[in-house]
Short mmCIF file of C-alpha atoms and ligand atoms in Angstrom, two decimals:
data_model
loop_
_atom_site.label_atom_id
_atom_site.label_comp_id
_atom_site.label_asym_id
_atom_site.label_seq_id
_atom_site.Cartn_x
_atom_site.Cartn_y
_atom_site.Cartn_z
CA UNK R 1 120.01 85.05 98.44
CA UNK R 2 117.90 88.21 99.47
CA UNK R 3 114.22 87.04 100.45
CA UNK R 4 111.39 89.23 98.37
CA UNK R 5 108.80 91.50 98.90
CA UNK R 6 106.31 92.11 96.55
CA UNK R 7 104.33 95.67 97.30
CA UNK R 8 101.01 96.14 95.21
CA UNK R 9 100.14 99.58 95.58
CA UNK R 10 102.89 101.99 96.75
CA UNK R 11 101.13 105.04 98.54
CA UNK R 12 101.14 106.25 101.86
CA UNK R 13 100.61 102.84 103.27
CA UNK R 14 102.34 100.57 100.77
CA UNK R 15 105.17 102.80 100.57
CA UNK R 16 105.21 103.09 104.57
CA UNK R 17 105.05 99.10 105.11
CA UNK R 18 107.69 99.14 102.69
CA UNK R 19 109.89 101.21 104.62
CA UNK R 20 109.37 99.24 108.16
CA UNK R 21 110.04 96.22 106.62
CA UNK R 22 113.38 97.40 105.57
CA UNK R 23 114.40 98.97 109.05
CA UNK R 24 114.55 95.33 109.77
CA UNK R 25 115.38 92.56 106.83
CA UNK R 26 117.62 92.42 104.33
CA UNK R 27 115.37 92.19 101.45
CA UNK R 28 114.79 93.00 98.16
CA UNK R 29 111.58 95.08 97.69
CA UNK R 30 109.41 94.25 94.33
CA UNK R 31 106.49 97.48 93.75
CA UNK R 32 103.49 97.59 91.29
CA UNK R 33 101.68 100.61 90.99
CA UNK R 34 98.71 101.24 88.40
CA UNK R 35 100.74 105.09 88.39
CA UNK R 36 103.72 104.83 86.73
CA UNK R 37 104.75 108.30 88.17
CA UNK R 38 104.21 106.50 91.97
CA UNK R 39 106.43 103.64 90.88
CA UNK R 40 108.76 106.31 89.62
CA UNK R 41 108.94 108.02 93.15
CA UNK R 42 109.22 105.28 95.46
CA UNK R 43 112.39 104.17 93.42
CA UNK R 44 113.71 107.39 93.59
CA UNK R 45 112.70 107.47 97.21
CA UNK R 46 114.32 103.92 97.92
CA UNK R 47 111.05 102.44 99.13
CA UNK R 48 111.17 100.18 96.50
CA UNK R 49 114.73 98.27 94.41
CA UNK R 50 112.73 97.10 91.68
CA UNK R 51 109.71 98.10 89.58
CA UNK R 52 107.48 95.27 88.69
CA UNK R 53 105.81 95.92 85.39
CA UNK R 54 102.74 93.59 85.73
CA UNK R 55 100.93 91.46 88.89
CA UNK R 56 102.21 88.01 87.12
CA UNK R 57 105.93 89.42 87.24
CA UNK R 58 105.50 90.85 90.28
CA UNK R 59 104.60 87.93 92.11
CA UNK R 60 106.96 85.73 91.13
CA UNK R 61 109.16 84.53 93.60
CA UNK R 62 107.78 86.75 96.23
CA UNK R 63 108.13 85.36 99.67
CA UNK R 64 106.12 87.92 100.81
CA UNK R 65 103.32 89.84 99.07
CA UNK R 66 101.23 92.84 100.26
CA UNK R 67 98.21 94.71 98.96
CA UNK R 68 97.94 98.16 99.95
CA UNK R 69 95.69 99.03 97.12
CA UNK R 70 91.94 100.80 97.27
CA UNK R 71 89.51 97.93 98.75
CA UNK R 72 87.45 97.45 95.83
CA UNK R 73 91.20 96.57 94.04
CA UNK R 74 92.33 94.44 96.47
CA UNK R 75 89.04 92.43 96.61
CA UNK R 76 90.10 91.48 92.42
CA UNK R 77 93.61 91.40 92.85
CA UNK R 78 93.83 88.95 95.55
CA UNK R 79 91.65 86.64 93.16
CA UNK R 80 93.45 87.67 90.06
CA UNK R 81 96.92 86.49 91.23
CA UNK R 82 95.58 83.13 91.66
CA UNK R 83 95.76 82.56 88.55
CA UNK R 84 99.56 83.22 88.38
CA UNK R 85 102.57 81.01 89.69
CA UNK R 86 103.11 81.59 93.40
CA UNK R 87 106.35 80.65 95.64
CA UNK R 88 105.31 77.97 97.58
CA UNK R 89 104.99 78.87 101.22
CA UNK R 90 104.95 82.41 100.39
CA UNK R 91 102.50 84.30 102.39
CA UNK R 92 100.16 87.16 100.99
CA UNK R 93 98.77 89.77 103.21
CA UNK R 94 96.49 93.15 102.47
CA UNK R 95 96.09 96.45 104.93
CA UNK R 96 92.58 97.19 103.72
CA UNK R 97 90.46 99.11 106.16
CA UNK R 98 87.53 96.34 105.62
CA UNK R 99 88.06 92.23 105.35
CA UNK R 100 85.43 90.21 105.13
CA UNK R 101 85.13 90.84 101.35
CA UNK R 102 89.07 90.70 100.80
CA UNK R 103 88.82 87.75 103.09
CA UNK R 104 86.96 85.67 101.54
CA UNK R 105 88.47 86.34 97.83
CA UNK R 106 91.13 84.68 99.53
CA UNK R 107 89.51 81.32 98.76
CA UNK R 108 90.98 81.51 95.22
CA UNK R 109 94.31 81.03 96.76
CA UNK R 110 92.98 77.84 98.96
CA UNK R 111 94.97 75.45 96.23
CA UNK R 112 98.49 77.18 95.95
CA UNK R 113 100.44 75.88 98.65
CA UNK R 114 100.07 80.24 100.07
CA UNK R 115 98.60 81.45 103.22
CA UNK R 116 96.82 84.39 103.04
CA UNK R 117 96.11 86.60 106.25
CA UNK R 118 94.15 89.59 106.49
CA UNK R 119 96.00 92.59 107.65
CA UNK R 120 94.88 96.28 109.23
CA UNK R 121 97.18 98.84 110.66
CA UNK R 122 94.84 101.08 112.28
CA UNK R 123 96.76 104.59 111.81
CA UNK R 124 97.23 106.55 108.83
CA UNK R 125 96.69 110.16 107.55
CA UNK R 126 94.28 112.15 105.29
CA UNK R 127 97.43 112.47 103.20
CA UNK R 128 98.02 110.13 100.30
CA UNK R 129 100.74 108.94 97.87
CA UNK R 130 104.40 107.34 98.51
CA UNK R 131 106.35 111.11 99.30
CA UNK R 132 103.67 110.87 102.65
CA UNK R 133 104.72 107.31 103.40
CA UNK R 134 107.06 107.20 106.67
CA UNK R 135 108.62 104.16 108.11
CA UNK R 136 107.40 105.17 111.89
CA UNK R 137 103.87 105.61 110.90
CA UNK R 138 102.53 103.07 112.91
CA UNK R 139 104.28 102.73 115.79
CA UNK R 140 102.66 101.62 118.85
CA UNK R 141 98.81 101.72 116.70
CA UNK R 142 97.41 98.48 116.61
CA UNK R 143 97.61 96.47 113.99
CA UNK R 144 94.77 94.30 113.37
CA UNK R 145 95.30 90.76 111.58
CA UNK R 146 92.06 88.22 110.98
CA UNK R 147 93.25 84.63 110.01
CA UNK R 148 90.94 82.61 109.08
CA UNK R 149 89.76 79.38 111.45
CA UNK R 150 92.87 76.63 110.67
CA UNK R 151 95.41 79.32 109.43
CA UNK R 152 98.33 77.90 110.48
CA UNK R 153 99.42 79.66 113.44
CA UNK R 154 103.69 79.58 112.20
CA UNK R 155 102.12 81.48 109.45
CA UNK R 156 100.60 84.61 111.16
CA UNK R 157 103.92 84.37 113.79
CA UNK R 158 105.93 84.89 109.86
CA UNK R 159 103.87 88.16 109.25
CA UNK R 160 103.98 89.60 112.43
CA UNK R 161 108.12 88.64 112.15
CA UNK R 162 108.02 90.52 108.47
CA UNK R 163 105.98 93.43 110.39
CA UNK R 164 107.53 93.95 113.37
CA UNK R 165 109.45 97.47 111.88
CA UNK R 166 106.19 99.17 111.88
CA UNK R 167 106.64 98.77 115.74
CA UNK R 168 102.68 98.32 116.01
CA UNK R 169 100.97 96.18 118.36
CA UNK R 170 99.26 93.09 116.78
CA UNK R 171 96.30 91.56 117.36
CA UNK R 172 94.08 88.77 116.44
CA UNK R 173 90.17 89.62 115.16
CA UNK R 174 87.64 87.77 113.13
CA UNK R 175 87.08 89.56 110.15
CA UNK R 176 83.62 90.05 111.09
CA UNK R 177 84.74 91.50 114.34
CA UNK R 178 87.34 93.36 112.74
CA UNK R 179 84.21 95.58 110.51
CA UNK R 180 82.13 95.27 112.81
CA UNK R 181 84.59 97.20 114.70
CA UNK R 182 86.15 99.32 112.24
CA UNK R 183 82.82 100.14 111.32
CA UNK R 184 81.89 102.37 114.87
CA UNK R 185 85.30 103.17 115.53
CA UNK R 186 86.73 104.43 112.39
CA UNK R 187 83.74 104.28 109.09
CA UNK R 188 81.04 105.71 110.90
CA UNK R 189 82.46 108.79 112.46
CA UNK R 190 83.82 109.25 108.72
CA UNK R 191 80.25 110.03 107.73
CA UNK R 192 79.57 112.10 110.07
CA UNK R 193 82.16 114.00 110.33
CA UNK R 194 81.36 114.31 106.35
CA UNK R 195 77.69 115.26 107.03
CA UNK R 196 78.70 117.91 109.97
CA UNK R 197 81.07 120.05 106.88
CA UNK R 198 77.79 119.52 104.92
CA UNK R 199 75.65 121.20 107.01
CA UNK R 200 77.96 124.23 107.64
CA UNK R 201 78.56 124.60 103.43
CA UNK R 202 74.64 124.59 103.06
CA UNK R 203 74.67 127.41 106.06
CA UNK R 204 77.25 129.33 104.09
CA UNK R 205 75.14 129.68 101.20
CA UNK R 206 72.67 131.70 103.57
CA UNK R 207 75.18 133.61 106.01
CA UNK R 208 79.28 133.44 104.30
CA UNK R 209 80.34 134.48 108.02
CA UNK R 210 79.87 130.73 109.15
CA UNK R 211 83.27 129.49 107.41
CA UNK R 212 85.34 132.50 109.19
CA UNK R 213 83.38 131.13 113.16
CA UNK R 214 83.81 127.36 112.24
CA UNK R 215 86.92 126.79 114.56
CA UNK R 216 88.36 124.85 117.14
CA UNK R 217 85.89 122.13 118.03
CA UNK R 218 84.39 122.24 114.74
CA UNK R 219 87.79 121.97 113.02
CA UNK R 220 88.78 119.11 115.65
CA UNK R 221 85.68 117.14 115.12
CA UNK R 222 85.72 117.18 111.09
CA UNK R 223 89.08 116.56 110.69
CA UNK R 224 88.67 113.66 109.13
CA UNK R 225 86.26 114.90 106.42
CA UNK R 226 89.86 115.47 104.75
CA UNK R 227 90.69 112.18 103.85
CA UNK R 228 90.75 110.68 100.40
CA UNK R 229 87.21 110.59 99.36
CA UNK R 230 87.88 107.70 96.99
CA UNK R 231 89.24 105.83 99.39
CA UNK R 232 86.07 106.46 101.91
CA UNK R 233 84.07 105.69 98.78
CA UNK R 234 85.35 102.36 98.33
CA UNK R 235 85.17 101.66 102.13
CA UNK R 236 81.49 101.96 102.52
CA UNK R 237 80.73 99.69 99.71
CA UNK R 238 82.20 97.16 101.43
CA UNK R 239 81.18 97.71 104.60
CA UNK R 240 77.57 98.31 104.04
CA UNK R 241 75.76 96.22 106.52
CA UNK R 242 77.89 97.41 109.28
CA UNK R 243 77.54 101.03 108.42
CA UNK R 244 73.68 100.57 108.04
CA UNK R 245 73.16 99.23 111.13
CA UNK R 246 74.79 101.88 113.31
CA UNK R 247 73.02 104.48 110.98
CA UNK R 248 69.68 102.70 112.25
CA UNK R 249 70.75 103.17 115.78
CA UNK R 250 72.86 106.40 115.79
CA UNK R 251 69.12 108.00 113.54
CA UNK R 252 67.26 106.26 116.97
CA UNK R 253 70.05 108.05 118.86
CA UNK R 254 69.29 111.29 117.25
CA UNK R 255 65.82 111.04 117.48
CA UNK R 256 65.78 110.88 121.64
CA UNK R 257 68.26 113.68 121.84
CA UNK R 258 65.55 115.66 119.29
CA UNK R 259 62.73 114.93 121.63
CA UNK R 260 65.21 115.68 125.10
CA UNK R 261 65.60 119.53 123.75
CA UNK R 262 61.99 119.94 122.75
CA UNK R 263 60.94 118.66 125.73
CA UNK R 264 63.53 121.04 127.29
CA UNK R 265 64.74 118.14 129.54
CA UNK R 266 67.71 119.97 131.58
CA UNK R 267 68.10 116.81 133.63
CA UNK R 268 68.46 114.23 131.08
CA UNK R 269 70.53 116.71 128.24
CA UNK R 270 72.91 116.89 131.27
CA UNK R 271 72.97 113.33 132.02
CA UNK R 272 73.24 112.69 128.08
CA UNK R 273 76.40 114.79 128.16
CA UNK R 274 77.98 113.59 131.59
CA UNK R 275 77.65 110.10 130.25
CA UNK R 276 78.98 110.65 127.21
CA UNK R 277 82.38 112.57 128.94
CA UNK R 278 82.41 109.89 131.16
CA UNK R 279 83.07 107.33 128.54
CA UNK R 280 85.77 109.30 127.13
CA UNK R 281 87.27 110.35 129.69
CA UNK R 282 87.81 107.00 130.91
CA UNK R 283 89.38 105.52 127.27
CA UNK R 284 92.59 104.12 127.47
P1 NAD Y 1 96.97 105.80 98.48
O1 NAD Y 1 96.00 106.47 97.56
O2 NAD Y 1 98.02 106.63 99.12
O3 NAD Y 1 97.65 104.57 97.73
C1 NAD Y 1 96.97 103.62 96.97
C2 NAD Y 1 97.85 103.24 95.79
O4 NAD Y 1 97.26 102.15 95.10
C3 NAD Y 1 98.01 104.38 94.78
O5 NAD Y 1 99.38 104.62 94.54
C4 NAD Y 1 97.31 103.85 93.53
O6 NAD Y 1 97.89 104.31 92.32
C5 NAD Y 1 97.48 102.35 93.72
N1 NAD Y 1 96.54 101.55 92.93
C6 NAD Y 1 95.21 101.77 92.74
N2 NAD Y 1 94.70 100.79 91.96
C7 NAD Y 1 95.71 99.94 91.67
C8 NAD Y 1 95.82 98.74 90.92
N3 NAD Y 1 94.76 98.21 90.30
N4 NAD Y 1 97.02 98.12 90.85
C9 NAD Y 1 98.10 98.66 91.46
N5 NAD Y 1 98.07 99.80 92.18
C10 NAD Y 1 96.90 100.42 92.29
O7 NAD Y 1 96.07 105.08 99.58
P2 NAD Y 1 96.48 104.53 101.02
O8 NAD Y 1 96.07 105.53 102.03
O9 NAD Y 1 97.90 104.05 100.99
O10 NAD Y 1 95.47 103.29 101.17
C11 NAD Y 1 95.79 102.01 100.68
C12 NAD Y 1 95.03 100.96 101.46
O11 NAD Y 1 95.32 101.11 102.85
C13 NAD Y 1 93.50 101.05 101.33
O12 NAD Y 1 93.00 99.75 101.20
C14 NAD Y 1 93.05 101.62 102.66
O13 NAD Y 1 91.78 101.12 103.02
C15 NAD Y 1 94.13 101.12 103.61
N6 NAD Y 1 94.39 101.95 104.79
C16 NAD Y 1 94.46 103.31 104.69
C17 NAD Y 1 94.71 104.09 105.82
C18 NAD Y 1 94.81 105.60 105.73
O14 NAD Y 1 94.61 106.30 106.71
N7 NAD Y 1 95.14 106.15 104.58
C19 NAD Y 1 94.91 103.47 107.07
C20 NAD Y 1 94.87 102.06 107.14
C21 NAD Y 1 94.60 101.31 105.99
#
């Protein structure tokens, strides 16, 4: 008999996990979706055999279930289903882009014979919704996974087994790390980039023209201020301390840059600069 999947929450990355898995198991592939009209596409689209019509059917029998819903969501649902009959053995993962709050609702599931691992592939798109989701979307990104201290190691070897079509490279993170992490490399520039297409609508409101010059490097840098905004939302509420540490030090940042050009320091805005090229230059 066909091993199952259980999906919860088929867009862009549920619907894309979906697909990898299937480039490499024979499986049968279980969805939930709060939108019927997603669950109606990623039939249509083969992501998914069957449509689930509730968590508690959904889970049933799943050797394998997956959360790929908003963060906040996730945080409940992973708690919810505890309360519902789980396969022994069965392993339940999430993609979330933060886990130590999804982590640790994972304590409800301590007492169901279920290991739960945190998951994170680190690639995506500002798209959203199952028609964006693509099989190859995260080949060769890396794909973060935080077990917790005495996960059993056969387990997380399992996941990265049931993963290994998304072609990704795993690795291993406390969850702390792991937003910690996230948090410079990902959240942070998110509000930024956010605050840089704030500053140039305010400037519109004085001089239109602004828009029409805002190319190029402007375009490159605030790319991301196109991504779901509910999503982002939902991201720094759970990753607050993080975020408002690096806002402490990035306004202290900001604040010795300020005094560099009002002290007209050619020297040190050059060596500010060189530094930072350096660094990126030098990324892998
Ligand atoms: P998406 O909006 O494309 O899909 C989310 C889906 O979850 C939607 O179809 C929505 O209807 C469904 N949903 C919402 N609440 C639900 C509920 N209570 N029960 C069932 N379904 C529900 O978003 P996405 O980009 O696929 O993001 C999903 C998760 O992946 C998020 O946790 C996000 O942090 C994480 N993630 C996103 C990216 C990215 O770049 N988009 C990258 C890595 C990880």
């Amino acid at each position: 008999m066909k091993r199952t999947v259980f999906v919860v929450g088929l867009g862009l990355i549920g619907g894309s996990i979906a697909l990898a898995i299937r480039k490499e198991h024979d499986v049968h592939i279980r969805g939930y979706d709060i939108s019927g009209e997603q669950l109606k596409v990623a039939l249509s689209l083969k992501v998914i055999d069957e449509a689930a019509t509730s968590l508690r059917e959904g889970v049933e029998g799943a050797d394998l279930i997956i959360f790929a819903t908003p963060v906040l969501k996730t945080e409940q649902l992973v708690e919810e289903i505890a309360q519902f009959s789980l396969k022994t053995g069965a392993i339940v993962t999430d993609v979330g882009s933060t886990k130590v709050r999804i982590v640790g609702k994972a304590k409800h599931l301590q007492d169901k014979k279920v290991t739960f691992i945190g998951g994170h592939p680190m690639a995506g798109s500002h798209k959203s919704g199952v028609e964006a989701a693509r099989s190859h979307l995260f080949e060769n990104a890396f794909y973060i996974l935080t077990p917790a201290e005495g996960t059993d190691v056969r387990a997380v070897i399992q996941l990265q087994n049931w993963l290994k079509g998304t072609k990704a490279t795993f690795i291993e993170l406390s969850a702390e790390q792991h937003d910690r992490l996230a948090g410079a490399i990902s959240h942070f520039p998110h509000v930024i980039a956010a605050s840089l297409v704030h500053q140039i609508a305010k400037i519109e409101g004085e001089d239109p023209l602004v828009s029409r010059l805002a190319a190029g490097g402007f375009r490159d840098i605030t790319r991301i201020a196109s991504s779901n905004p509910a999503m982002w939302r939902d991201i720094l509420l759970h990753n607050k301390d993080s975020l408002l540490q690096l806002l402490e030090g990035w306004t202290r940042e900001m604040e010795c840059v300020k005094a560099l050009i009002e002290e007209e320091s050619g020297e040190a805005i050059f060596t500010y600069f060189q530094e930072a090229k350096d660094f990126r230059d030098g990324l892998p």
